[in-house]
Coordinates of C-alpha atoms in Angstrom, one line a residue:
M1 CA 84.9 83.7 142.9
A2 CA 84.1 80.9 140.5
R3 CA 82.3 83.3 138.2
G4 CA 85.2 85.7 138.3
A5 CA 87.6 82.9 137.4
G6 CA 85.4 81.9 134.5
V7 CA 85.3 85.4 133.1
C8 CA 89.1 85.7 133.4
E9 CA 89.5 82.3 131.7
A10 CA 87.1 83.3 128.9
A11 CA 89.1 86.6 128.3
R12 CA 92.3 84.7 128.3
S13 CA 91.0 82.2 125.8
R14 CA 89.9 85.1 123.5
V15 CA 93.4 86.6 123.7
V16 CA 95.0 83.2 123.0
S17 CA 92.6 82.6 120.1
W18 CA 93.7 85.9 118.5
A19 CA 97.3 85.0 118.6
P20 CA 97.4 82.1 116.0
M21 CA 95.0 84.0 113.7
L22 CA 97.2 87.1 113.7
A23 CA 100.3 85.1 113.3
A24 CA 98.8 83.4 110.3
E25 CA 97.1 86.4 108.7
Q26 CA 99.8 88.9 109.3
R27 CA 102.5 86.6 107.9
P28 CA 102.1 88.2 104.4
A29 CA 103.4 91.5 105.9
E30 CA 107.0 91.4 105.0
R31 CA 108.1 94.2 107.4
M32 CA 107.2 97.4 109.2
L33 CA 108.3 100.7 107.6
G34 CA 107.8 102.9 110.6
R35 CA 104.0 103.2 110.8
Y36 CA 103.4 101.3 107.5
A37 CA 103.0 97.5 107.2
L38 CA 104.3 96.1 103.9
F39 CA 102.2 93.3 102.3
G40 CA 102.3 91.3 99.1
E41 CA 103.0 92.6 95.6
I42 CA 100.5 94.4 93.3
A43 CA 102.7 94.8 90.3
S44 CA 106.4 94.9 89.3
G45 CA 108.3 96.9 86.8
G46 CA 111.8 97.7 85.7
M47 CA 112.3 100.4 88.3
A48 CA 110.2 99.3 91.3
T49 CA 107.7 96.8 92.8
V50 CA 104.4 98.0 94.1
H51 CA 103.1 96.5 97.3
F52 CA 99.9 96.6 99.3
G53 CA 100.4 98.6 102.4
R54 CA 98.6 99.5 105.5
L55 CA 98.9 102.7 107.5
Q56 CA 98.8 101.9 111.3
G57 CA 97.9 105.1 113.1
P58 CA 97.0 105.8 116.7
V59 CA 93.6 105.1 118.4
G60 CA 92.8 102.4 115.8
F61 CA 93.1 104.6 112.7
S62 CA 94.3 102.7 109.6
R63 CA 94.3 103.1 105.9
T64 CA 95.2 101.0 102.9
V65 CA 97.9 102.5 100.8
A66 CA 100.2 101.5 97.9
I67 CA 103.9 101.3 98.6
K68 CA 106.4 101.5 95.7
R69 CA 109.6 99.7 96.7
L70 CA 112.5 100.8 94.4
H71 CA 114.9 98.2 93.2
P72 CA 118.2 98.0 95.0
Q73 CA 120.3 99.3 92.1
Y74 CA 118.3 102.6 92.3
A75 CA 118.0 102.8 96.1
K76 CA 121.7 102.3 96.7
D77 CA 122.7 104.9 94.2
P78 CA 123.4 108.1 96.3
E79 CA 122.8 110.5 93.3
F80 CA 119.5 108.8 92.4
A81 CA 118.4 108.6 96.0
S82 CA 119.0 112.3 96.5
M83 CA 117.1 113.3 93.4
F84 CA 114.3 110.9 94.1
L85 CA 113.7 112.3 97.6
D86 CA 113.8 115.8 96.4
E87 CA 111.4 115.2 93.5
A88 CA 109.1 113.2 95.6
R89 CA 108.8 116.0 98.1
V90 CA 108.0 118.3 95.2
A91 CA 105.4 115.9 93.8
A92 CA 103.6 116.0 97.1
R93 CA 102.5 119.5 96.2
I94 CA 100.3 118.1 93.3
Q95 CA 96.7 117.9 94.4
H96 CA 94.3 116.9 91.7
P97 CA 91.7 114.1 91.1
N98 CA 93.6 112.9 88.1
V99 CA 96.9 112.4 89.9
V100 CA 97.7 109.6 92.3
A101 CA 98.6 111.5 95.5
T102 CA 102.0 111.0 97.0
L103 CA 101.6 110.6 100.8
D104 CA 105.0 109.9 102.2
V105 CA 108.6 108.8 101.4
V106 CA 110.4 106.4 103.7
P107 CA 114.1 105.8 103.5
L108 CA 114.9 102.8 105.6
D109 CA 117.9 100.4 105.8
G110 CA 119.4 101.6 102.5
E111 CA 116.0 101.3 100.6
L112 CA 113.5 103.8 99.4
F113 CA 109.8 103.4 99.7
L114 CA 107.2 105.7 98.1
V115 CA 103.8 105.7 99.8
M116 CA 100.9 106.6 97.6
E117 CA 97.1 106.5 97.9
Y118 CA 95.7 103.1 96.9
V119 CA 93.3 103.2 93.9
Q120 CA 91.2 100.2 93.0
G121 CA 91.9 100.0 89.3
E122 CA 94.2 98.7 86.5
A123 CA 97.2 100.1 84.6
L124 CA 96.3 101.3 81.1
A125 CA 99.2 99.2 79.8
K126 CA 97.5 96.0 81.0
V127 CA 94.2 97.2 79.6
F128 CA 95.8 97.7 76.2
R129 CA 97.3 94.1 76.3
T130 CA 94.0 92.6 77.2
L131 CA 92.2 94.4 74.4
R132 CA 94.8 93.4 71.9
T133 CA 94.7 89.8 73.0
H134 CA 90.9 89.7 72.4
S135 CA 91.0 92.0 69.3
R136 CA 88.9 94.6 71.0
S137 CA 89.1 98.3 70.8
I138 CA 88.3 101.1 73.3
P139 CA 85.0 103.0 72.6
L140 CA 85.7 106.6 71.5
P141 CA 83.8 108.2 74.4
V142 CA 85.9 106.2 76.8
V143 CA 89.1 107.3 75.0
G144 CA 88.1 110.9 75.2
S145 CA 87.3 110.7 78.9
L146 CA 90.6 108.8 79.7
I147 CA 93.0 111.1 77.7
T148 CA 91.4 114.3 78.8
G149 CA 91.6 113.2 82.4
V150 CA 95.3 112.5 81.9
L151 CA 95.9 115.9 80.3
Y152 CA 94.2 117.7 83.1
G153 CA 96.2 115.8 85.7
L154 CA 99.4 116.8 83.9
H155 CA 98.3 120.4 83.7
S156 CA 97.8 120.5 87.4
A157 CA 101.3 119.2 87.9
H158 CA 102.8 121.7 85.5
E159 CA 101.0 124.5 87.3
A160 CA 102.0 123.4 90.9
R161 CA 103.6 125.9 93.2
S162 CA 105.5 125.9 96.4
E163 CA 104.3 127.0 99.8
R164 CA 105.7 130.5 98.9
G165 CA 103.8 130.6 95.6
D166 CA 106.8 130.0 93.4
P167 CA 106.4 127.8 90.3
L168 CA 107.9 124.3 90.7
H169 CA 108.2 123.5 87.0
I170 CA 107.3 119.9 87.5
V171 CA 107.7 117.7 84.4
H172 CA 106.8 114.0 84.5
R173 CA 109.1 112.9 81.6
D174 CA 107.6 109.4 81.4
V175 CA 104.0 109.7 80.4
S176 CA 103.1 106.2 79.3
P177 CA 100.4 103.6 79.7
Q178 CA 102.4 102.0 82.5
N179 CA 102.1 105.3 84.5
I180 CA 98.3 105.8 83.9
L181 CA 95.9 104.1 86.3
V182 CA 92.3 103.6 85.3
G183 CA 90.2 103.3 88.4
S184 CA 87.0 101.3 88.8
D185 CA 85.4 104.7 89.7
G186 CA 85.9 105.7 86.1
V187 CA 88.7 108.2 86.7
A188 CA 92.1 108.1 85.0
R189 CA 95.1 109.1 87.2
V190 CA 98.7 109.8 86.4
L191 CA 101.2 108.4 88.9
D192 CA 105.0 108.3 89.5
F193 CA 105.8 112.0 89.5
G194 CA 109.3 112.5 90.6
V195 CA 110.4 109.0 90.1
A196 CA 110.6 109.3 86.3
K197 CA 112.3 112.7 86.4
A198 CA 115.0 111.6 88.8
A199 CA 115.6 108.4 86.9
G200 CA 115.8 110.3 83.6
R201 CA 118.3 112.7 85.0
V202 CA 120.7 110.0 86.3
Q203 CA 120.3 107.7 83.2
I204 CA 120.9 110.5 80.7
T205 CA 123.3 112.9 82.3
R206 CA 125.5 110.5 84.2
E207 CA 125.6 107.3 82.1
G208 CA 125.4 108.9 78.7
Q209 CA 122.7 106.4 77.6
I210 CA 118.9 106.1 77.8
K211 CA 117.0 103.4 79.5
G212 CA 113.3 103.0 79.9
K213 CA 110.2 103.6 77.7
I214 CA 111.9 105.3 74.7
A215 CA 108.7 105.0 72.6
Y216 CA 107.0 107.6 74.7
M217 CA 109.8 110.1 75.2
A218 CA 109.9 113.4 73.3
P219 CA 112.6 113.8 70.7
E220 CA 114.3 116.6 72.6
Q221 CA 114.4 114.4 75.7
L222 CA 116.1 111.6 73.7
R223 CA 118.6 114.1 72.3
G224 CA 119.5 115.2 75.9
E225 CA 118.2 118.7 75.5
G226 CA 116.2 120.6 78.1
V227 CA 112.6 119.6 78.5
D228 CA 109.5 121.4 79.8
R229 CA 105.8 120.6 80.0
R230 CA 105.6 120.1 76.2
A231 CA 107.5 116.9 76.6
D232 CA 104.6 115.5 78.7
V233 CA 102.2 116.7 76.0
Y234 CA 104.1 114.6 73.5
G235 CA 103.9 111.5 75.7
A236 CA 100.1 112.0 76.1
A237 CA 99.8 112.3 72.3
V238 CA 101.5 108.9 71.8
V239 CA 99.1 107.3 74.3
L240 CA 96.2 108.9 72.5
W241 CA 97.4 107.5 69.1
E242 CA 97.7 103.9 70.6
A243 CA 94.3 104.1 72.3
L244 CA 92.7 105.1 69.0
C245 CA 94.5 102.6 66.8
N246 CA 94.8 99.8 69.3
R247 CA 98.5 99.1 68.6
R248 CA 102.0 100.4 69.3
L249 CA 103.1 103.6 67.5
F250 CA 106.9 103.0 67.6
E251 CA 108.1 99.4 67.6
G252 CA 111.4 97.7 66.8
D253 CA 113.7 94.8 67.6
N254 CA 115.8 96.8 69.9
D255 CA 116.0 100.2 71.6
G256 CA 118.2 101.6 68.8
V257 CA 115.6 100.9 66.1
V258 CA 112.9 102.4 68.3
L259 CA 115.0 105.5 68.9
R260 CA 115.6 106.1 65.2
R261 CA 111.9 105.8 64.5
V262 CA 111.0 108.2 67.2
L263 CA 113.4 110.8 65.8
D264 CA 112.8 110.3 62.0
A265 CA 110.0 107.9 61.1
P266 CA 106.8 109.5 59.8
V267 CA 103.7 109.2 62.0
P268 CA 100.6 107.7 60.2
S269 CA 97.3 109.4 60.8
P270 CA 94.9 107.5 63.1
S271 CA 92.2 107.6 60.4
A272 CA 94.6 105.9 58.0
V273 CA 94.9 103.0 60.5
V274 CA 91.2 102.9 61.6
P275 CA 89.0 104.4 58.8
S276 CA 86.0 104.7 61.1
L277 CA 87.8 107.5 63.2
P278 CA 86.8 111.1 62.5
P279 CA 89.4 113.0 60.5
A280 CA 89.3 115.8 63.0
L281 CA 91.3 113.6 65.4
D282 CA 94.2 113.5 62.9
E283 CA 95.0 117.2 63.4
I284 CA 95.0 116.9 67.2
V285 CA 97.2 113.9 67.2
H286 CA 99.7 115.3 64.7
R287 CA 100.0 118.6 66.5
G288 CA 100.6 116.8 69.8
L289 CA 103.3 114.5 68.1
S290 CA 105.2 117.4 66.4
R291 CA 108.9 116.9 66.8
D292 CA 109.3 120.6 67.1
P293 CA 108.1 121.7 70.7
A294 CA 107.1 125.1 69.4
Q295 CA 104.5 123.5 67.0
R296 CA 102.9 121.4 69.8
Y297 CA 100.2 122.4 72.2
Q298 CA 101.9 124.6 74.6
T299 CA 99.9 123.3 77.6
A300 CA 98.2 120.0 78.4
R301 CA 95.0 121.8 79.1
E302 CA 95.0 123.3 75.6
M303 CA 95.1 119.8 74.1
A304 CA 92.4 118.6 76.4
V305 CA 90.0 121.3 75.4
A306 CA 90.7 120.6 71.7
L307 CA 90.0 116.9 72.3
E308 CA 86.7 117.7 74.1
D309 CA 85.5 119.7 71.1
V310 CA 85.9 116.7 68.8
L311 CA 85.1 113.6 70.9
P312 CA 82.1 112.9 73.1
L313 CA 83.1 112.1 76.7
A314 CA 81.8 109.1 78.6
S315 CA 80.6 109.6 82.2
P316 CA 82.7 108.2 85.1
R317 CA 80.0 105.6 85.6
A318 CA 80.3 104.4 82.0
V319 CA 84.1 104.3 82.2
G320 CA 84.0 102.4 85.5
E321 CA 81.6 99.8 84.0
W322 CA 83.9 99.4 81.0
V323 CA 86.9 98.9 83.2
E324 CA 85.0 96.2 85.2
Q325 CA 84.3 94.4 81.9
V326 CA 87.9 94.5 80.7
A327 CA 89.8 93.8 83.9
G328 CA 87.0 92.5 86.2
E329 CA 88.8 89.3 87.2
S330 CA 92.0 91.0 88.3
L331 CA 90.1 93.8 90.1
A332 CA 88.0 91.2 92.0
R333 CA 91.0 89.3 93.1
R334 CA 92.7 92.5 94.2
A335 CA 89.6 93.7 96.1
A336 CA 89.4 90.4 97.9
H337 CA 93.1 90.8 99.0
V338 CA 92.4 94.3 100.2
K339 CA 89.3 93.2 102.1
E340 CA 91.3 90.5 103.9
I341 CA 94.0 92.9 104.9
E342 CA 91.5 95.5 106.1
S343 CA 89.3 93.0 108.0
I344 CA 92.3 91.7 109.9
S345 CA 93.3 95.2 110.9
S346 CA 89.8 96.2 112.0
M347 CA 89.0 93.0 113.9
A348 CA 92.2 92.7 115.9
P349 CA 92.5 94.6 119.2
P350 CA 95.0 97.5 118.8
A351 CA 97.5 96.1 121.3
L352 CA 97.5 92.6 119.8
A353 CA 97.7 93.9 116.2
A354 CA 100.7 96.1 117.2
D355 CA 102.4 93.2 118.9
A356 CA 101.8 90.9 115.9
M357 CA 103.4 93.5 113.6
G358 CA 106.4 93.9 115.8
R359 CA 105.8 97.4 117.1
P360 CA 104.6 98.9 120.4
S361 CA 100.9 99.7 120.8
A362 CA 99.8 103.3 120.3
E363 CA 100.4 105.7 123.1
P364 CA 97.4 107.2 124.9
S365 CA 96.1 110.5 123.4
P366 CA 97.3 113.6 125.4
T367 CA 93.7 114.8 125.5
A368 CA 90.6 112.7 125.4
P369 CA 87.1 114.1 125.3
S370 CA 84.5 112.8 127.7
Q371 CA 80.8 113.4 128.0
V372 CA 79.7 115.1 131.2
S373 CA 76.0 116.3 131.3
G374 CA 75.9 116.3 127.5
R375 CA 78.9 118.6 127.2
S376 CA 82.3 117.7 125.7
V377 CA 85.0 118.1 128.2
V378 CA 88.7 117.7 127.4
Q379 CA 90.5 115.6 130.0
P380 CA 94.0 116.7 131.1
A381 CA 96.9 115.1 129.5
V382 CA 97.9 111.7 130.8
L383 CA 101.3 111.7 132.3
A384 CA 103.6 109.1 131.0
T385 CA 104.8 106.4 133.5
P386 CA 108.3 107.2 134.7
P387 CA 111.1 104.7 134.2
P388 CA 111.7 102.2 137.0
R389 CA 115.0 103.9 138.0
R390 CA 113.3 107.2 138.6
R391 CA 110.1 105.9 140.2
G392 CA 111.8 105.1 143.5
L393 CA 113.3 108.6 143.7
L394 CA 110.0 110.2 142.9
V395 CA 108.2 108.2 145.7
A396 CA 110.9 109.2 148.2
L397 CA 110.5 112.9 147.4
I398 CA 106.7 112.7 147.7
G399 CA 107.1 111.0 151.1
A400 CA 109.5 113.6 152.4
A401 CA 107.3 116.4 151.3
A402 CA 104.3 114.8 153.0
T403 CA 106.2 114.3 156.3
L404 CA 107.4 117.9 156.3
G405 CA 103.8 119.1 155.7
V406 CA 102.5 117.0 158.7
L407 CA 105.2 118.4 161.0
L408 CA 104.4 122.0 160.1
L409 CA 100.7 121.3 160.6
V410 CA 101.3 119.9 164.1
F411 CA 103.5 122.8 165.2
S412 CA 101.1 125.4 164.0
S413 CA 98.1 123.7 165.7
R414 CA 99.8 123.5 169.1
A415 CA 99.9 127.3 169.5
P416 CA 96.4 129.0 170.1
A417 CA 95.7 132.0 167.9
T418 CA 94.6 134.1 170.9
S419 CA 97.6 133.4 173.1
R420 CA 100.5 133.7 170.7
R421 CA 103.3 136.0 171.7
S422 CA 106.2 137.3 169.8
E423 CA 109.7 137.5 171.1
V424 CA 111.0 140.9 172.1
A425 CA 114.5 141.9 171.5
P426 CA 115.5 144.3 174.4
A427 CA 117.7 147.2 173.8
N428 CA 120.5 145.6 175.9
G429 CA 120.6 142.6 173.6
G430 CA 119.1 140.2 176.2
E431 CA 116.2 137.8 175.6
G432 CA 112.7 138.5 176.7
T433 CA 109.1 138.3 175.7
A434 CA 106.4 140.9 175.5
P435 CA 103.6 140.8 178.1
P436 CA 100.4 139.2 177.0
P437 CA 97.9 141.6 175.3
K438 CA 94.8 142.7 177.0
A439 CA 91.8 140.5 176.3
L440 CA 89.4 142.0 173.8
P441 CA 85.7 142.1 174.3
R442 CA 83.6 140.1 171.8
G443 CA 81.9 141.8 168.8
H444 CA 84.8 144.2 168.0
R445 CA 86.0 143.8 164.5
H446 CA 89.4 145.3 164.9
A447 CA 91.6 145.3 168.0
G448 CA 93.2 148.7 167.1
R449 CA 90.3 150.4 168.9
H450 CA 91.5 148.9 172.2
G451 CA 95.2 149.0 171.5
Q452 CA 97.7 150.3 174.0
R453 CA 100.0 153.2 173.7
G454 CA 103.7 152.8 173.9
A455 CA 106.4 155.1 175.4
R456 CA 106.1 157.5 172.4
G457 CA 102.3 157.4 172.2
Q458 CA 102.2 155.1 169.2
R459 CA 99.1 152.8 169.1
R460 CA 99.8 149.1 168.5
C461 CA 97.2 146.8 167.0
V462 CA 97.1 143.7 169.0
G463 CA 94.6 141.9 166.8
H464 CA 97.2 140.7 164.4
R465 CA 99.2 137.6 165.0
T466 CA 102.6 139.3 164.8
L467 CA 103.1 142.3 167.1
A468 CA 105.8 144.9 166.7
P469 CA 108.4 144.8 169.5
R470 CA 107.6 147.1 172.4
R471 CA 110.3 149.5 173.2
P472 CA 111.3 149.7 176.9
P473 CA 111.6 153.1 178.6
V474 CA 114.9 154.8 178.4
G475 CA 117.3 153.9 181.2
G476 CA 115.8 150.6 182.4
S477 CA 114.1 147.4 181.6
P478 CA 110.4 147.2 180.8
R479 CA 108.1 147.5 183.7
P480 CA 106.0 144.4 184.5
R481 CA 102.4 144.9 183.9
A482 CA 100.0 144.0 186.6
T483 CA 97.3 141.7 185.7
T484 CA 94.6 139.8 187.5
K485 CA 94.3 137.1 184.7
P486 CA 96.2 133.8 185.0
A487 CA 99.4 133.5 183.1
S488 CA 99.0 132.5 179.4
P489 CA 100.3 129.2 178.2
P490 CA 103.9 129.2 177.0
S491 CA 104.5 130.4 173.5
C492 CA 105.5 127.7 171.0
T493 CA 105.9 130.0 168.0
P494 CA 108.6 129.2 167.3
P495 CA 109.0 125.9 169.3
Y496 CA 112.7 126.4 169.8
T497 CA 115.3 128.9 171.2
V498 CA 118.7 129.9 169.9
D499 CA 121.6 130.0 172.3
A500 CA 124.7 132.1 172.1
S501 CA 126.4 129.4 169.8
G502 CA 123.5 129.6 167.3
I503 CA 122.2 126.2 168.1
R504 CA 118.5 125.6 168.1
R505 CA 117.0 123.9 171.1
I506 CA 113.4 122.7 171.4
K507 CA 111.5 124.2 174.3
P508 CA 110.5 121.5 176.8
E509 CA 107.1 123.0 177.3
C510 CA 106.4 122.5 173.6
L511 CA 107.1 118.8 173.5

């Protein structure tokens, strides 16, 4: 008993020791979004704030994600919310290594949350700022690898189709360094499909004015004309120019100045800004930046192929090492934060982690495999525990069924199989019983061989439990049969009789 008490006390102490740690470590989680836990900020922009997130699945499954939380002025706009949800569902059809996958959309309490895969990396805009601060430039092979990856990701979005195979005509509309993520794995990824398109629609068509990153928008988009995939080609060409020249292409004191320069200002050649650049790049950049969409590359893939023919491409390993050199400090800090979140999720018991996050623990799996003699066997589904109000009724029904079964078993066991008699309904309507059948010798399989003939010569099989009623001779009651055997025990099948009033009465000899 003392040992058992000690074990219980140790278990209780472990549970109690978990509580303060979970309360302290899970405090950064701002709220639960269904099955997602929302943690601290990764970055913030003019349209949304990106948070760390953690997917809390059943049976201990979890995954780190990035959750984009739209600012209230966008989330509370019904028109924008409708467009955003529609475009986000469409963006989920894009599956490509150079595109940040959209995993889920959560509308909750008047807010909109976009759940994306988490990528350990840095935004290209921040990389550009760091390089300009230290007067450093991007190596040409790295530029070629990054921009071609962006172009191939855009092409996959432009070619995306629905479940039925219909073209979706997806256009990003906001290809800019802020929406390009350079991972520590050396892969460049485009993000925010759907968000930019929905925002562009609302800001241009409804408000009559343009907000956002004007310096990367195609001229036809700024003029409010229809846009297609060639608008994204233009944005990628602006990013290419800035990566080669290490400065902004269109700058101004206000948005009006930037707008006029995008529409009218001449674009300098990259080789004129950086003489060491190969002149072959000038033609690619100028064609991508043509103000006439018909003169641009018609697809992003076409521009990527042209760039590959001019620039050598760095390997993903080389790009990843370069990213670590430029943004190593911020990447290490972010990796430590992610490791802390993931370690807490993996160390905490599922029930305790669920309680600490304010949600019920995971329900048991309907089927669970077990190992029996080396074979995988699927156990039957676990029935859910009924509510307290229904539990009493269920117990009462089970008890009544058990009692009825016992009574039937007792009544059937009181009547021997060899002495059961069936009631005979005489022709005159009175009550009576058929005489006991003749005893059968042992070893005979069927009693029909020793059956008795009735008045009309029909043979009756007395081996069955239920005998057909014997018809009495015409003009009188059945004749009693003479027998030398003692009388058989009274029949208790059934153990009652029915009187003239239809009332059942238990036979005294059956009690």
